Coordinates of C-alpha atoms (C1' of nucleotides) in Angstrom, one line a residue:
Chain A
M1 CA 9.2 -10.9 -15.0
L2 CA 9.1 -7.6 -16.2
N3 CA 11.4 -4.8 -13.8
R4 CA 11.8 -1.5 -15.6
V5 CA 13.2 1.8 -13.9
I6 CA 13.3 5.4 -15.8
L7 CA 15.2 8.2 -13.4
I8 CA 16.1 11.6 -14.0
G9 CA 18.3 13.5 -12.0
R10 CA 22.2 15.0 -10.9
L11 CA 25.2 12.9 -10.2
T12 CA 26.0 13.5 -6.5
A13 CA 29.9 12.8 -7.6
D14 CA 32.0 11.6 -10.5
P15 CA 31.6 8.1 -11.9
E16 CA 33.7 5.7 -11.1
L17 CA 35.0 3.1 -13.3
R18 CA 36.3 0.1 -12.6
Y19 CA 37.2 -3.4 -14.1
T20 CA 36.7 -6.6 -13.2
N21 CA 38.8 -9.5 -13.7
S22 CA 37.8 -10.6 -16.3
G23 CA 38.4 -7.0 -18.2
T24 CA 34.7 -5.9 -18.5
A25 CA 34.2 -2.5 -17.1
V26 CA 31.9 -1.4 -14.3
A27 CA 30.7 2.5 -14.0
S28 CA 29.1 3.6 -10.7
F29 CA 27.5 6.7 -9.4
T30 CA 24.7 8.4 -7.4
L31 CA 21.6 10.3 -9.4
A32 CA 19.7 12.6 -6.7
V33 CA 16.8 12.1 -7.7
D34 CA 14.1 15.5 -6.6
R35 CA 10.7 13.8 -5.2
M36 CA 8.3 16.5 -5.1
R37 CA 5.2 16.2 -2.7
S38 CA 2.2 16.6 -4.5
G39 CA -0.1 18.9 -2.9
Q40 CA 2.4 20.0 0.5
T41 CA 4.2 22.8 -0.7
G42 CA 7.9 24.2 0.0
E43 CA 8.8 20.4 0.9
R44 CA 11.6 19.4 -1.0
Q45 CA 12.8 15.8 -0.3
T46 CA 15.8 13.8 -2.3
D47 CA 16.2 9.9 -3.4
F48 CA 20.2 9.2 -3.7
I49 CA 19.7 6.5 -6.4
N50 CA 23.0 4.0 -6.9
I51 CA 23.5 4.0 -10.7
V52 CA 25.7 0.6 -12.1
V53 CA 26.5 0.6 -15.9
W54 CA 28.3 -1.9 -18.0
Q55 CA 31.1 -2.4 -20.9
K56 CA 31.4 0.4 -23.5
Q57 CA 28.7 2.5 -21.7
A58 CA 30.5 2.5 -18.4
E59 CA 33.3 4.3 -20.2
I60 CA 31.5 6.5 -21.9
V61 CA 29.8 7.5 -18.9
A62 CA 33.0 7.8 -17.0
Q63 CA 34.5 9.8 -19.9
Y64 CA 31.3 12.3 -20.5
L65 CA 30.1 12.7 -16.9
Q66 CA 31.1 14.6 -13.5
K67 CA 29.1 15.6 -10.5
G68 CA 26.3 17.9 -10.8
R69 CA 25.4 16.8 -14.6
L70 CA 21.5 16.3 -15.1
A71 CA 21.3 12.2 -16.7
A72 CA 18.1 9.9 -17.8
V73 CA 19.1 6.3 -16.6
D74 CA 16.8 3.4 -18.4
G75 CA 16.9 0.2 -16.7
R76 CA 16.0 -2.0 -13.9
L77 CA 16.3 -2.3 -10.2
Q78 CA 18.3 -5.3 -8.6
I79 CA 18.7 -6.0 -4.9
R80 CA 22.1 -7.6 -3.9
T81 CA 22.7 -9.6 -0.9
Y82 CA 26.1 -9.9 0.4
D83 CA 27.6 -10.5 3.8
N84 CA 29.8 -7.6 5.5
R85 CA 32.6 -7.8 7.5
E86 CA 31.1 -8.1 10.9
G87 CA 29.0 -11.2 9.3
Q88 CA 25.8 -10.1 8.6
K89 CA 23.4 -9.8 5.6
V90 CA 23.2 -6.6 3.7
R91 CA 21.3 -6.0 1.2
V92 CA 22.0 -3.0 -1.2
A93 CA 19.2 -1.6 -4.1
E94 CA 20.8 -0.4 -7.1
V95 CA 19.6 0.4 -10.9
V96 CA 21.3 -1.3 -13.5
A97 CA 21.2 1.2 -16.2
E98 CA 20.6 0.3 -20.0
T99 CA 21.2 3.0 -21.4
V100 CA 22.2 6.7 -19.9
R101 CA 21.1 9.6 -21.3
F102 CA 23.1 13.4 -20.2
L103 CA 20.9 15.9 -20.5
D104 CA 22.8 19.4 -19.9
R105 CA 25.0 19.8 -22.2
G106 CA 25.5 20.9 -25.8
S107 CA 23.9 19.0 -29.1
D108 CA 26.2 16.4 -30.0
T109 CA 29.3 15.2 -27.9
G110 CA 27.9 12.2 -25.7
Q111 CA 24.6 13.3 -25.8
S112 CA 23.4 9.6 -25.8
T113 CA 25.5 6.3 -24.5
A114 CA 23.4 3.6 -26.4
G115 CA 24.6 1.4 -29.4
F116 CA 28.2 2.7 -29.1
G117 CA 31.2 1.5 -30.7
G118 CA 34.6 1.1 -28.6
G119 CA 34.9 -1.7 -26.8
T120 CA 38.4 -2.2 -26.8
T121 CA 39.6 -4.8 -23.9
P122 CA 41.6 -2.3 -22.0
M123 CA 44.8 -3.5 -20.6
N124 CA 46.8 -1.7 -17.6
R125 CA 43.3 -1.2 -15.5
P126 CA 43.7 0.4 -12.4
R127 CA 43.5 -1.4 -8.9
P128 CA 42.1 1.0 -6.6
D129 CA 42.3 0.5 -2.6
R130 CA 39.6 -1.7 -1.4
S131 CA 37.3 1.1 0.3
S132 CA 34.4 0.1 2.8
A133 CA 32.0 0.2 0.0
P134 CA 30.1 -3.3 0.0
P135 CA 31.8 -5.8 -2.4
L136 CA 29.8 -5.1 -5.6
Y137 CA 30.3 -7.4 -8.3
E138 CA 31.4 -10.9 -7.5
D139 CA 29.6 -12.1 -10.6
D140 CA 30.4 -10.5 -13.2
P141 CA 27.4 -10.5 -15.6
F142 CA 29.4 -10.0 -19.0
A143 CA 32.2 -12.7 -18.4
D144 CA 33.0 -15.3 -20.2
D145 CA 33.4 -17.7 -17.8
S146 CA 35.4 -20.4 -19.5
Q147 CA 38.9 -17.7 -19.8
T148 CA 38.4 -16.7 -16.4
I149 CA 40.8 -18.5 -14.6
D150 CA 41.6 -17.3 -11.1
I151 CA 39.1 -15.0 -9.6
S152 CA 40.0 -14.3 -6.0
E153 CA 38.2 -11.8 -3.4
D154 CA 40.8 -10.3 -3.4
D155 CA 41.2 -9.0 -7.2
L156 CA 37.8 -7.6 -7.3
P157 CA 37.7 -4.2 -7.7
F158 CA 35.4 -2.8 -4.9
Chain B
M1 CA 12.7 15.3 -11.1
L2 CA 11.4 11.6 -12.9
N3 CA 11.4 8.4 -10.8
R4 CA 8.9 5.7 -12.2
V5 CA 8.8 1.6 -11.6
I6 CA 7.2 -0.7 -13.4
L7 CA 7.1 -4.2 -11.7
I8 CA 5.7 -7.9 -12.5
G9 CA 6.2 -10.6 -9.8
R10 CA 4.6 -12.5 -7.1
L11 CA 3.7 -11.6 -3.2
T12 CA 6.7 -13.8 -1.5
A13 CA 3.6 -13.9 1.7
D14 CA 0.7 -12.0 2.5
P15 CA 0.5 -7.8 2.4
E16 CA 0.7 -6.9 6.2
L17 CA -1.7 -4.2 6.1
R18 CA -0.8 -1.1 9.3
Y19 CA -2.2 2.3 10.4
T20 CA -0.1 5.4 11.2
N21 CA -0.8 7.1 14.5
S22 CA -3.3 9.8 12.5
G23 CA -5.2 6.9 11.0
T24 CA -3.8 6.3 7.3
A25 CA -3.3 2.7 5.4
V26 CA -0.3 1.3 4.7
A27 CA 0.2 -1.7 3.3
S28 CA 3.4 -3.6 2.4
F29 CA 4.8 -6.5 1.1
T30 CA 7.6 -8.1 -1.5
L31 CA 7.4 -9.2 -4.5
A32 CA 9.2 -11.9 -6.2
V33 CA 10.9 -10.7 -9.8
D34 CA 12.6 -13.1 -12.2
R35 CA 15.3 -12.0 -14.1
M36 CA 16.2 -13.2 -17.1
R37 CA 20.4 -13.2 -18.2
S38 CA 20.0 -12.5 -21.5
G39 CA 22.0 -14.8 -23.6
Q40 CA 23.2 -17.4 -20.9
T41 CA 20.7 -20.4 -20.6
G42 CA 19.2 -21.9 -17.9
E43 CA 20.2 -19.1 -15.3
R44 CA 16.8 -17.8 -12.8
Q45 CA 17.8 -15.3 -10.8
T46 CA 15.2 -13.4 -8.9
D47 CA 15.0 -10.0 -7.0
F48 CA 13.0 -9.3 -3.8
I49 CA 11.9 -6.0 -3.8
N50 CA 9.9 -4.3 -0.8
I51 CA 6.8 -2.5 -2.0
V52 CA 4.5 0.1 -0.1
V53 CA 1.0 1.5 -0.4
W54 CA -1.2 4.2 0.9
Q55 CA -4.1 4.6 2.0
K56 CA -7.6 3.0 0.5
Q57 CA -4.8 0.7 -2.1
A58 CA -3.4 -0.3 0.9
E59 CA -7.0 -1.7 1.6
I60 CA -7.4 -3.4 -1.0
V61 CA -4.2 -5.1 -1.9
A62 CA -5.2 -6.5 1.9
Q63 CA -7.9 -7.7 1.1
Y64 CA -7.2 -9.1 -2.5
L65 CA -3.2 -10.6 -2.7
Q66 CA -2.4 -13.1 -1.0
K67 CA 1.2 -15.1 -1.0
G68 CA 2.1 -16.5 -5.0
R69 CA -0.4 -14.0 -6.2
L70 CA 1.0 -12.6 -9.1
A71 CA 0.8 -8.5 -9.4
A72 CA 2.1 -5.5 -11.5
V73 CA 3.6 -2.1 -9.8
D74 CA 3.4 1.3 -10.9
G75 CA 5.0 3.8 -8.9
R76 CA 8.4 5.1 -7.8
L77 CA 11.5 4.2 -6.5
Q78 CA 12.8 5.9 -2.7
I79 CA 15.2 5.3 -0.4
R80 CA 14.7 5.7 3.3
T81 CA 17.5 6.1 5.7
Y82 CA 17.3 5.3 9.2
D83 CA 19.2 4.5 12.7
N84 CA 19.0 1.2 13.6
R85 CA 19.6 -0.5 17.2
E86 CA 23.2 -0.3 16.9
G87 CA 23.1 3.2 15.8
Q88 CA 24.2 2.4 12.3
K89 CA 22.3 4.2 9.7
V90 CA 20.6 1.9 7.8
R91 CA 19.2 2.5 4.2
V92 CA 16.2 1.0 2.9
A93 CA 14.8 1.1 -0.8
E94 CA 11.2 0.2 -1.8
V95 CA 9.2 1.1 -4.2
V96 CA 6.0 3.3 -3.5
A97 CA 3.3 2.0 -5.4
E98 CA 1.1 4.4 -6.8
T99 CA -1.4 1.3 -8.2
V100 CA -1.4 -1.9 -8.4
R101 CA -2.8 -4.3 -10.5
F102 CA -3.5 -8.0 -10.1
L103 CA -2.6 -10.3 -13.0
D104 CA -3.8 -13.6 -11.9
R105 CA -7.1 -14.6 -10.9
G106 CA -11.0 -14.1 -12.6
S107 CA -11.9 -10.8 -14.9
D108 CA -13.3 -8.2 -12.5
T109 CA -12.7 -9.2 -8.7
G110 CA -10.3 -6.7 -7.5
Q111 CA -8.6 -6.6 -11.2
S112 CA -7.7 -3.7 -10.4
T113 CA -7.0 -1.1 -7.2
A114 CA -6.7 2.9 -8.6
G115 CA -9.3 5.2 -8.1
F116 CA -11.8 3.2 -6.4
G117 CA -14.1 3.5 -2.8
G118 CA -13.6 2.1 0.4
G119 CA -11.7 4.6 2.4
T120 CA -13.6 4.1 6.0
T121 CA -11.3 5.3 8.6
P122 CA -10.8 1.8 10.0
M123 CA -11.6 1.8 13.6
N124 CA -10.4 -1.1 15.7
R125 CA -6.9 -0.9 14.3
P126 CA -4.6 -4.1 14.7
R127 CA -1.4 -3.7 16.9
P128 CA 0.8 -5.8 16.0
D129 CA 4.3 -6.7 17.9
R130 CA 7.0 -4.7 17.1
S131 CA 9.3 -6.6 14.2
S132 CA 13.0 -6.4 13.7
A133 CA 12.0 -4.9 10.6
P134 CA 12.8 -0.9 10.5
P135 CA 10.9 1.6 11.6
L136 CA 9.1 1.8 8.1
Y137 CA 7.3 5.4 8.2
E138 CA 8.4 8.0 10.7
D139 CA 7.0 10.1 8.5
D140 CA 3.1 9.6 7.3
P141 CA 3.4 11.3 3.8
F142 CA -0.6 12.0 4.2
A143 CA -1.0 13.1 7.6
D144 CA -2.9 16.0 8.4
D145 CA -0.2 17.6 11.1
S146 CA -2.4 19.5 12.5
Q147 CA -4.4 17.2 13.8
T148 CA -1.5 14.5 15.1
I149 CA -0.7 15.5 18.2
D150 CA 1.4 12.8 20.2
I151 CA 3.4 10.8 17.4
S152 CA 5.8 8.8 19.9
E153 CA 7.9 6.4 18.6
D154 CA 6.4 3.4 20.6
D155 CA 3.0 4.1 18.6
L156 CA 4.2 3.5 15.5
P157 CA 2.9 0.3 14.0
F158 CA 6.6 -1.2 12.5
Chain C
M1 CA 16.0 10.6 -26.7
L2 CA 13.9 8.4 -24.2
N3 CA 11.2 6.4 -25.2
R4 CA 10.0 4.0 -23.1
V5 CA 6.2 2.3 -23.2
I6 CA 4.9 -0.7 -20.7
L7 CA 1.5 -2.1 -21.7
I8 CA -0.6 -5.1 -19.7
G9 CA -3.5 -5.8 -21.9
R10 CA -5.7 -8.7 -23.6
L11 CA -5.0 -9.6 -27.2
T12 CA -7.8 -8.1 -29.5
A13 CA -7.0 -11.4 -32.0
D14 CA -4.3 -13.7 -32.7
P15 CA -1.1 -12.0 -33.7
E16 CA -0.2 -12.2 -37.4
L17 CA 3.1 -13.6 -38.6
R18 CA 5.3 -12.5 -41.5
Y19 CA 8.1 -12.3 -42.9
T20 CA 10.3 -9.8 -44.2
N21 CA 12.2 -10.0 -47.8
S22 CA 14.9 -10.5 -46.3
G23 CA 13.5 -13.0 -44.0
T24 CA 13.0 -11.2 -41.0
A25 CA 10.3 -12.4 -38.6
V26 CA 7.8 -10.1 -37.8
A27 CA 4.4 -10.4 -35.3
S28 CA 2.1 -7.8 -34.7
F29 CA -1.5 -8.0 -32.7
T30 CA -3.7 -5.5 -30.6
L31 CA -3.6 -5.1 -27.6
A32 CA -6.9 -3.4 -25.6
V33 CA -6.1 -2.0 -22.8
D34 CA -8.8 -1.1 -20.4
R35 CA -8.7 2.7 -18.9
M36 CA -10.1 3.6 -15.1
R37 CA -11.0 7.3 -15.4
S38 CA -9.8 8.0 -11.6
G39 CA -12.7 9.6 -9.5
Q40 CA -15.8 8.6 -12.3
T41 CA -17.1 5.4 -11.1
G42 CA -18.5 2.8 -13.7
E43 CA -16.7 3.7 -17.1
R44 CA -14.9 1.7 -18.6
Q45 CA -13.0 2.8 -21.4
T46 CA -10.2 0.8 -23.6
D47 CA -7.4 1.7 -25.8
F48 CA -6.8 -0.5 -29.0
I49 CA -2.8 -0.3 -29.0
N50 CA -0.9 -2.2 -31.9
I51 CA 1.8 -3.9 -31.3
V52 CA 4.6 -5.1 -33.1
V53 CA 7.6 -7.9 -32.2
W54 CA 10.6 -9.1 -34.5
Q55 CA 12.6 -11.6 -35.1
K56 CA 12.7 -14.3 -32.9
Q57 CA 10.2 -13.3 -29.9
A58 CA 7.8 -12.5 -33.8
E59 CA 8.1 -16.3 -33.4
I60 CA 7.3 -16.7 -29.9
V61 CA 4.9 -14.7 -29.5
A62 CA 2.5 -16.1 -32.7
Q63 CA 3.6 -20.0 -30.9
Y64 CA 2.0 -18.9 -28.1
L65 CA -0.2 -15.9 -27.9
Q66 CA -3.4 -16.4 -28.7
K67 CA -6.8 -13.9 -29.0
G68 CA -7.7 -13.3 -25.3
R69 CA -4.6 -14.0 -23.8
L70 CA -3.3 -11.3 -21.0
A71 CA 0.0 -9.9 -21.8
A72 CA 3.0 -7.3 -21.0
V73 CA 5.0 -5.5 -23.2
D74 CA 7.8 -3.4 -22.9
G75 CA 8.9 -1.6 -25.7
R76 CA 8.9 2.1 -27.6
L77 CA 6.2 4.0 -29.1
Q78 CA 6.8 4.6 -33.0
I79 CA 4.8 6.6 -35.3
R80 CA 5.3 5.4 -38.9
T81 CA 3.9 8.0 -42.1
Y82 CA 2.7 6.5 -45.4
D83 CA 1.0 6.9 -48.2
N84 CA -2.0 5.3 -48.7
R85 CA -4.4 4.8 -52.3
E86 CA -5.1 7.7 -52.3
G87 CA -1.8 9.4 -52.1
Q88 CA -2.8 10.7 -48.9
K89 CA -0.2 10.5 -45.9
V90 CA -1.6 8.4 -43.1
R91 CA 0.4 8.6 -39.2
V92 CA 0.2 5.0 -37.6
A93 CA 1.3 4.6 -33.9
E94 CA 2.7 1.4 -32.6
V95 CA 4.6 0.1 -29.8
V96 CA 7.7 -2.1 -31.3
A97 CA 8.0 -4.4 -28.3
E98 CA 10.9 -5.2 -27.4
T99 CA 9.9 -8.0 -24.6
V100 CA 6.5 -9.8 -24.5
R101 CA 5.5 -11.5 -21.4
F102 CA 2.9 -13.8 -21.1
L103 CA 0.6 -13.6 -17.7
D104 CA -2.2 -15.6 -18.3
R105 CA -1.3 -19.4 -18.5
G106 CA 0.8 -22.0 -16.7
S107 CA 4.6 -21.0 -15.0
D108 CA 7.0 -22.2 -17.7
T109 CA 5.7 -22.3 -21.2
G110 CA 6.4 -19.5 -23.0
Q111 CA 6.0 -17.5 -19.5
S112 CA 8.8 -15.2 -21.4
T113 CA 10.3 -14.3 -24.3
A114 CA 13.5 -12.4 -23.9
G115 CA 16.6 -14.0 -25.2
F116 CA 15.6 -17.2 -26.2
G117 CA 16.7 -19.2 -28.7
G118 CA 15.2 -20.0 -31.8
G119 CA 16.1 -18.0 -34.5
T120 CA 15.7 -20.6 -37.9
T121 CA 15.5 -18.6 -40.8
P122 CA 11.8 -20.1 -41.9
M123 CA 11.1 -21.3 -45.1
N124 CA 8.3 -21.8 -46.7
R125 CA 7.3 -18.7 -45.3
P126 CA 3.2 -17.9 -45.9
R127 CA 2.1 -15.1 -48.0
P128 CA -0.8 -13.9 -47.3
D129 CA -3.2 -11.4 -49.8
R130 CA -2.9 -8.1 -49.2
S131 CA -5.3 -6.5 -46.7
S132 CA -6.5 -2.9 -46.5
A133 CA -4.5 -2.2 -43.7
P134 CA -1.1 0.0 -44.1
P135 CA 2.0 -1.2 -46.0
L136 CA 3.5 -1.9 -42.3
Y137 CA 7.5 -2.5 -42.7
E138 CA 8.9 -0.8 -46.0
D139 CA 12.1 -0.5 -44.0
D140 CA 13.8 -3.7 -42.2
P141 CA 15.4 -2.7 -39.2
F142 CA 17.1 -6.0 -38.9
A143 CA 17.3 -6.3 -42.8
D144 CA 21.5 -6.9 -43.7
D145 CA 21.2 -4.8 -46.9
S146 CA 23.8 -5.7 -48.6
Q147 CA 21.8 -9.2 -49.3
T148 CA 19.0 -8.0 -50.0
I149 CA 18.6 -7.2 -53.7
D150 CA 15.3 -6.6 -55.4
I151 CA 12.6 -5.6 -52.6
S152 CA 9.6 -5.0 -54.6
E153 CA 6.4 -3.2 -52.9
D154 CA 4.8 -6.2 -54.0
D155 CA 6.8 -8.5 -52.2
L156 CA 6.0 -6.9 -49.0
P157 CA 3.9 -9.1 -46.5
F158 CA 1.7 -6.1 -45.7
Chain D
M1 CA -4.6 -2.2 -16.8
L2 CA -1.1 -0.8 -17.5
N3 CA -0.3 2.2 -19.6
R4 CA 2.6 4.1 -18.8
V5 CA 5.2 6.4 -21.4
I6 CA 7.8 7.8 -21.2
L7 CA 9.5 10.0 -23.4
I8 CA 12.3 13.2 -23.9
G9 CA 12.2 15.1 -26.9
R10 CA 12.0 18.5 -27.8
L11 CA 9.0 20.5 -29.1
T12 CA 8.8 21.1 -32.7
A13 CA 6.8 24.1 -31.9
D14 CA 5.6 26.4 -28.9
P15 CA 2.5 24.8 -27.7
E16 CA -1.4 25.6 -28.2
L17 CA -3.3 26.0 -25.0
R18 CA -7.0 26.0 -25.7
Y19 CA -10.3 25.6 -22.9
T20 CA -13.4 23.0 -23.1
N21 CA -16.8 24.7 -22.8
S22 CA -16.4 23.6 -19.6
G23 CA -13.4 25.8 -18.8
T24 CA -10.7 22.9 -18.7
A25 CA -7.3 23.8 -19.6
V26 CA -5.8 21.9 -22.4
A27 CA -2.1 22.5 -23.9
S28 CA -1.3 20.0 -27.0
F29 CA 2.6 19.6 -28.0
T30 CA 4.5 18.1 -30.4
L31 CA 7.4 16.5 -29.6
A32 CA 10.5 15.1 -31.6
V33 CA 12.3 12.4 -30.0
D34 CA 15.3 11.4 -31.7
R35 CA 15.5 7.3 -32.1
M36 CA 18.7 5.5 -32.1
R37 CA 18.9 2.6 -34.9
S38 CA 21.2 -0.1 -32.1
G39 CA 24.2 -1.4 -34.2
Q40 CA 23.8 0.7 -37.4
T41 CA 25.6 3.8 -37.4
G42 CA 25.0 7.2 -38.8
E43 CA 21.6 7.0 -38.9
R44 CA 19.1 9.3 -37.3
Q45 CA 15.2 8.7 -37.5
T46 CA 12.4 10.6 -35.0
D47 CA 8.8 10.1 -33.9
F48 CA 7.1 12.8 -33.8
I49 CA 5.0 12.1 -31.0
N50 CA 1.4 14.4 -29.6
I51 CA 1.5 15.5 -26.2
V52 CA -1.5 16.5 -24.4
V53 CA -1.7 17.8 -20.7
W54 CA -4.8 18.8 -19.0
Q55 CA -5.8 21.4 -16.2
K56 CA -3.1 22.9 -14.2
Q57 CA -0.4 21.8 -16.1
A58 CA -1.9 22.4 -19.2
E59 CA -1.1 26.4 -18.0
I60 CA 2.4 25.7 -16.8
V61 CA 3.2 24.5 -20.0
A62 CA 1.8 26.7 -22.2
Q63 CA 4.2 29.4 -19.9
Y64 CA 7.0 27.9 -20.0
L65 CA 7.6 25.3 -22.7
Q66 CA 9.1 26.9 -26.0
K67 CA 9.9 25.6 -29.5
G68 CA 12.8 24.0 -29.2
R69 CA 12.8 23.3 -25.3
L70 CA 13.9 19.5 -23.8
A71 CA 11.2 18.0 -21.9
A72 CA 10.4 14.6 -19.8
V73 CA 6.9 13.4 -20.4
D74 CA 5.2 10.9 -18.4
G75 CA 2.2 9.5 -19.2
R76 CA -0.5 7.1 -21.1
L77 CA -1.0 6.3 -24.3
Q78 CA -4.4 6.9 -25.7
I79 CA -5.7 6.1 -29.2
R80 CA -8.6 8.6 -29.9
T81 CA -10.9 7.6 -33.0
Y82 CA -13.9 10.3 -35.1
D83 CA -14.7 10.7 -38.6
N84 CA -13.2 13.2 -40.1
R85 CA -15.0 15.3 -43.0
E86 CA -15.1 12.5 -45.2
G87 CA -17.1 10.2 -43.2
Q88 CA -14.0 8.0 -42.4
K89 CA -12.7 6.9 -38.9
V90 CA -9.4 8.5 -37.9
R91 CA -7.7 7.2 -35.4
V92 CA -5.0 9.5 -33.4
A93 CA -2.6 8.6 -31.4
E94 CA -1.0 10.8 -28.3
V95 CA 0.2 10.5 -24.9
V96 CA -1.7 11.9 -22.2
A97 CA 1.1 13.5 -20.0
E98 CA 0.7 12.8 -16.1
T99 CA 3.7 15.2 -15.6
V100 CA 5.7 17.4 -17.3
R101 CA 9.7 17.9 -16.6
F102 CA 11.5 20.7 -18.2
L103 CA 14.7 19.7 -18.8
D104 CA 16.7 22.8 -20.6
R105 CA 16.7 25.8 -18.5
G106 CA 18.3 27.4 -15.3
S107 CA 17.2 25.7 -11.5
D108 CA 14.2 26.8 -10.5
T109 CA 11.7 28.7 -12.6
G110 CA 9.2 26.3 -13.8
Q111 CA 11.7 23.1 -13.6
S112 CA 8.5 20.8 -13.0
T113 CA 4.6 20.6 -13.0
A114 CA 3.4 18.9 -11.0
G115 CA 1.2 19.6 -7.9
F116 CA 1.3 23.2 -8.4
G117 CA -0.8 26.1 -7.5
G118 CA -2.8 28.2 -10.0
G119 CA -6.0 26.5 -11.2
T120 CA -7.9 30.1 -11.3
T121 CA -10.8 29.1 -14.0
P122 CA -10.0 31.4 -16.9
M123 CA -11.9 34.2 -18.5
N124 CA -12.0 35.4 -22.1
R125 CA -10.5 32.7 -23.2
P126 CA -9.4 32.6 -26.7
R127 CA -11.6 31.0 -29.5
P128 CA -9.2 30.3 -32.5
D129 CA -10.2 29.6 -35.7
R130 CA -11.2 25.8 -36.3
S131 CA -8.3 24.1 -37.7
S132 CA -8.2 21.3 -40.0
A133 CA -6.9 18.8 -36.9
P134 CA -8.8 16.2 -35.9
P135 CA -12.2 17.3 -32.9
L136 CA -9.9 16.7 -30.4
Y137 CA -11.9 16.2 -27.5
E138 CA -15.5 16.1 -27.6
D139 CA -14.9 14.4 -24.0
D140 CA -13.4 16.2 -21.1
P141 CA -12.4 14.4 -18.8
F142 CA -12.7 16.8 -16.2
A143 CA -15.7 17.9 -16.7
D144 CA -18.3 18.4 -14.1
D145 CA -21.0 16.9 -16.1
S146 CA -24.3 18.6 -14.0
Q147 CA -23.0 22.0 -15.0
T148 CA -22.1 21.3 -18.6
I149 CA -25.1 21.6 -20.5
D150 CA -24.9 22.8 -24.2
I151 CA -21.9 21.7 -25.6
S152 CA -22.0 22.0 -29.0
E153 CA -19.4 21.1 -32.0
D154 CA -19.6 24.6 -32.5
D155 CA -18.0 25.3 -29.3
L156 CA -15.5 23.0 -29.2
P157 CA -11.5 24.3 -29.4
F158 CA -10.7 22.1 -31.8
Chain E
dT1 C1' 3.7 20.1 -40.7
dT2 C1' 8.3 19.1 -37.6
dT3 C1' 13.2 19.5 -32.4
dT4 C1' 18.4 20.1 -31.5
Chain F
dT1 C1' 28.8 10.4 2.0
dT2 C1' 25.5 13.0 -1.1
dT3 C1' 23.3 16.9 -6.9
dT4 C1' 21.1 22.7 -9.2

DNA sequence: TTTT
DNA sequence: TTTT
């Protein structure tokens, strides 16, 4: 019904930019969000939260954000379930960003990422080695199904 | 830095009420939050999100909420890491509720759960069998450390 | 940079549906949002917050919401400034809803308002008497300027 | 029922720190929050939103925030009504901050403002001239009523 | 009344 | 697996 998440934190690493079979850009990164235990002193705890960004925003994020940068994310919490190599169900939580704001640097370059231009469907998209990470996006929410012919597991970028 | 989550959804089951060794009440339940793919029609997808509530609110939630009830949760997203039986690191995402609102029923009974009375430290607390669920709270954020002497794994309510 | 508001409350009256000169639908209503003073007992205070909804959502809201209904609003806080009859600058705060959820009634009819169909540009739009309320929308954010020729103050629906 | 506002923006001026009759600190400032009209280019619009902070946070804000600084506010939207000099009802919208984060400067000084120490009831509190601004807080939500004897309009700091 |  |  309603699902809204707002976070501010720092990137633990450079964002990773990938493309689905149908050519949609997806960027992902982890945000280190410091917790503050009210009352008790001296304690510093951190939540490491996975963020996913789609389409034009993905490319802007990949271009302007790096490890250590401070960013604000406004999106929704999503729980994905998949089967790992051992055939066990694994649940992954991530925040699907609707907008990402860059909070660190100078005034105008890439300060925001919403409602921008861009959007050229990329050719020559990179084909990274399959990592041991979960197969993130078997379903591309932005794919135009009619023209995505041959989606095979092996073609997925994750 | 900033970590805010707001959800509306329905309980997938009755909340479970437990107590830490130091006597702090903890309630947990899962919220089914319907997603709505903008643009595409007919699709209904659901995120199942784990919620945790502490102290007085835990007891109010356990008393007034049941499976199927509609509720609003305002809290923060937390990622916990623990080692499972096989010795693997497992990451669990959950929303730690600051407030829970009951949206279904009549006007005044248990309509809200913030800043209420209650709070009697419970005697005869139930000792449920250990489920296969993750050992949720090795660290009780509300424990007064000075008087919690013998925390052993076997005493944990999860 | 970031501007996010989430509210749950009850409508103080039926929503009002209007149309701008360029034919864009706008619905407005007031949400009574109960406050709860933490700590102190027995006090009930209420914030009356003006909500504005545009386009297809405006028509859905006007069709399904009535006085007394419980609703959740997700949007952004906007401060508009205008000159009143006495020539004084007046500031009006309102929440521009991105989505409105209906929380009261049955399961499926009009339960949500995002990404729906509708959208037929209405003919025979009502021309309500000008109230003493502020001239709400001299700027229609959805107007296609090129085809809106003769916007005069007298044609505004507010 | 639920009332949550999250904002990121820049201070239009230094915060003003005042004290109620009962000695509670209150800081107020205005946040300039840039809007971004999705789709249309080149337009930059700004909402000027009044923020109010109470107690220890008020003093931290007054100490560390200045005009032009970037800050994140997490709080609730409140509508106050009062009668102005001409005897007209005036409505004022403001965000009562629960937490304020400082986003501009260096790593550790005053980076956050929640759950901090401080809290010494201030002596020699300043008695600013009454401005033409609205009489902000006839009701001090943190006052211990039993010991606040003689609240008169003239003693209010606003 | 307004910030970069 | 983690950021300042």
